[in-house]
Protein backbone atom coordinates (compact mmCIF):
# COMPACT_ATOMS: atom_id res chain seq x y z
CA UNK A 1 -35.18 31.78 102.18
CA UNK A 2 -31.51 31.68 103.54
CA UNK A 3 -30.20 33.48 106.53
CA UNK A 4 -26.97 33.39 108.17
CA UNK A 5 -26.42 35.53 111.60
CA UNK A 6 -23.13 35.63 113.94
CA UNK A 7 -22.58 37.15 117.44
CA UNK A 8 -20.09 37.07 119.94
CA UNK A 9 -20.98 35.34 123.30
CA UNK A 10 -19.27 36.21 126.49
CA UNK A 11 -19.84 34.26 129.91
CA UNK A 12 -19.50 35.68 133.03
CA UNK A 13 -20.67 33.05 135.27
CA UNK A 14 -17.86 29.77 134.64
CA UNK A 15 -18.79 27.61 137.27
CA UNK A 16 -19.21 24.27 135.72
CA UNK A 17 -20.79 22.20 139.10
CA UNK A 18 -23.85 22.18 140.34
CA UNK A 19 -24.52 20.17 143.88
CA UNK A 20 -27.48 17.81 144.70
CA UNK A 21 -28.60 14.88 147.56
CA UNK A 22 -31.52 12.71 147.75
CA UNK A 23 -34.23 13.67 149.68
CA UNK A 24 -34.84 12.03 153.38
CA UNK A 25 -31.45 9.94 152.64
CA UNK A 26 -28.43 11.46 154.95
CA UNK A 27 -25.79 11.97 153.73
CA UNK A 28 -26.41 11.63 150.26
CA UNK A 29 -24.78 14.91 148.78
CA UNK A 30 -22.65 14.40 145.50
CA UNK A 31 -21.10 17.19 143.19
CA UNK A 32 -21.05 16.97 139.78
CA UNK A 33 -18.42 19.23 137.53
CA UNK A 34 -19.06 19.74 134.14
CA UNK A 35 -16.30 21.11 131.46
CA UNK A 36 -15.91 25.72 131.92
CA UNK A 37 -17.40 27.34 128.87
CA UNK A 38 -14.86 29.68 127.62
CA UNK A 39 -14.82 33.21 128.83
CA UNK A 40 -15.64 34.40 125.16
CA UNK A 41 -16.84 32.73 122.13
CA UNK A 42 -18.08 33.44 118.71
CA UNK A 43 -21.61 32.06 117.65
CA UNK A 44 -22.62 31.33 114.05
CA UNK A 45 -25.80 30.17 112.49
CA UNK A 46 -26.72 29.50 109.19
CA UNK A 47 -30.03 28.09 107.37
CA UNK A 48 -31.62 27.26 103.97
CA UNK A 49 -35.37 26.76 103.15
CA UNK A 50 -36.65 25.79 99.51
CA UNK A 51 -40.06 25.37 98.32
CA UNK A 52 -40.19 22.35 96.22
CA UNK A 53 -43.76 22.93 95.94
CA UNK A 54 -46.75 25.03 97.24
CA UNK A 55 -47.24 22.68 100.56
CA UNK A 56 -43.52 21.08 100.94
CA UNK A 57 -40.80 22.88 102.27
CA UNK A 58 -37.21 21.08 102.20
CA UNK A 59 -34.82 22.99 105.22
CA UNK A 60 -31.47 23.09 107.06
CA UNK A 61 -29.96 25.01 109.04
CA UNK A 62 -26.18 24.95 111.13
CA UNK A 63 -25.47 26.09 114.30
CA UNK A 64 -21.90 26.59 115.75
CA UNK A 65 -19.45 28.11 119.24
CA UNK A 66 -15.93 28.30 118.50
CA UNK A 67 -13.73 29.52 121.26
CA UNK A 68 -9.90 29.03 122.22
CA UNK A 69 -10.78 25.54 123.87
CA UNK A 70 -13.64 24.57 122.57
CA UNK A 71 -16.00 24.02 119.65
CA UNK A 72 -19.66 22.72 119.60
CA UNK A 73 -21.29 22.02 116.30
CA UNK A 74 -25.07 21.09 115.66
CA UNK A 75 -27.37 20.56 112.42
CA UNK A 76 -30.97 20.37 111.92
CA UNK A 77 -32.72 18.95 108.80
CA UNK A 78 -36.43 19.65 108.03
CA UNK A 79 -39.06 18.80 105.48
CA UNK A 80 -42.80 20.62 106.19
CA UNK A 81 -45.80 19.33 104.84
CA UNK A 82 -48.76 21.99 104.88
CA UNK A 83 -51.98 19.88 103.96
């Protein structure tokens, strides 16, 4: 079975920083700032399952964001079993 599926994301929160402190230690407070998501991007998944046999199942599937500053990339491989 194959699929393949694409969408367009669009973020309106882009605040990349989130605050914390340890508890019962003053003063403590740090802020960390991560990298801004792009305002819009375009999402893309694709995946492949074969059945080499009755009970084994060979699979992968790619997942991808593209925008104008960045680009994120992931793959997942997957063999199933069924006893």
């Amino acid at each position: 079975m194959a699929f393949a599926r694409s969408a367009w994301g669009i973020y309106g929160a882009r605040d990349a920083s989130a605050t914390a402190a340890f508890i019962g230690l003053p003063g403590s407070t740090f802020t960390i700032t991560g990298a801004q998501n792009d305002t819009s991007t375009a999402l893309v998944a694709a995946g492949l399952d074969v059945k080499l046999t009755p009970s084994v199942t060979l699979g992968g599937r790619f997942d991808g964001e593209y925008g104008n500053r960045t680009a994120r990339s992931s793959g997942t491989a997957k063999l199933k079993i069924a006893f």
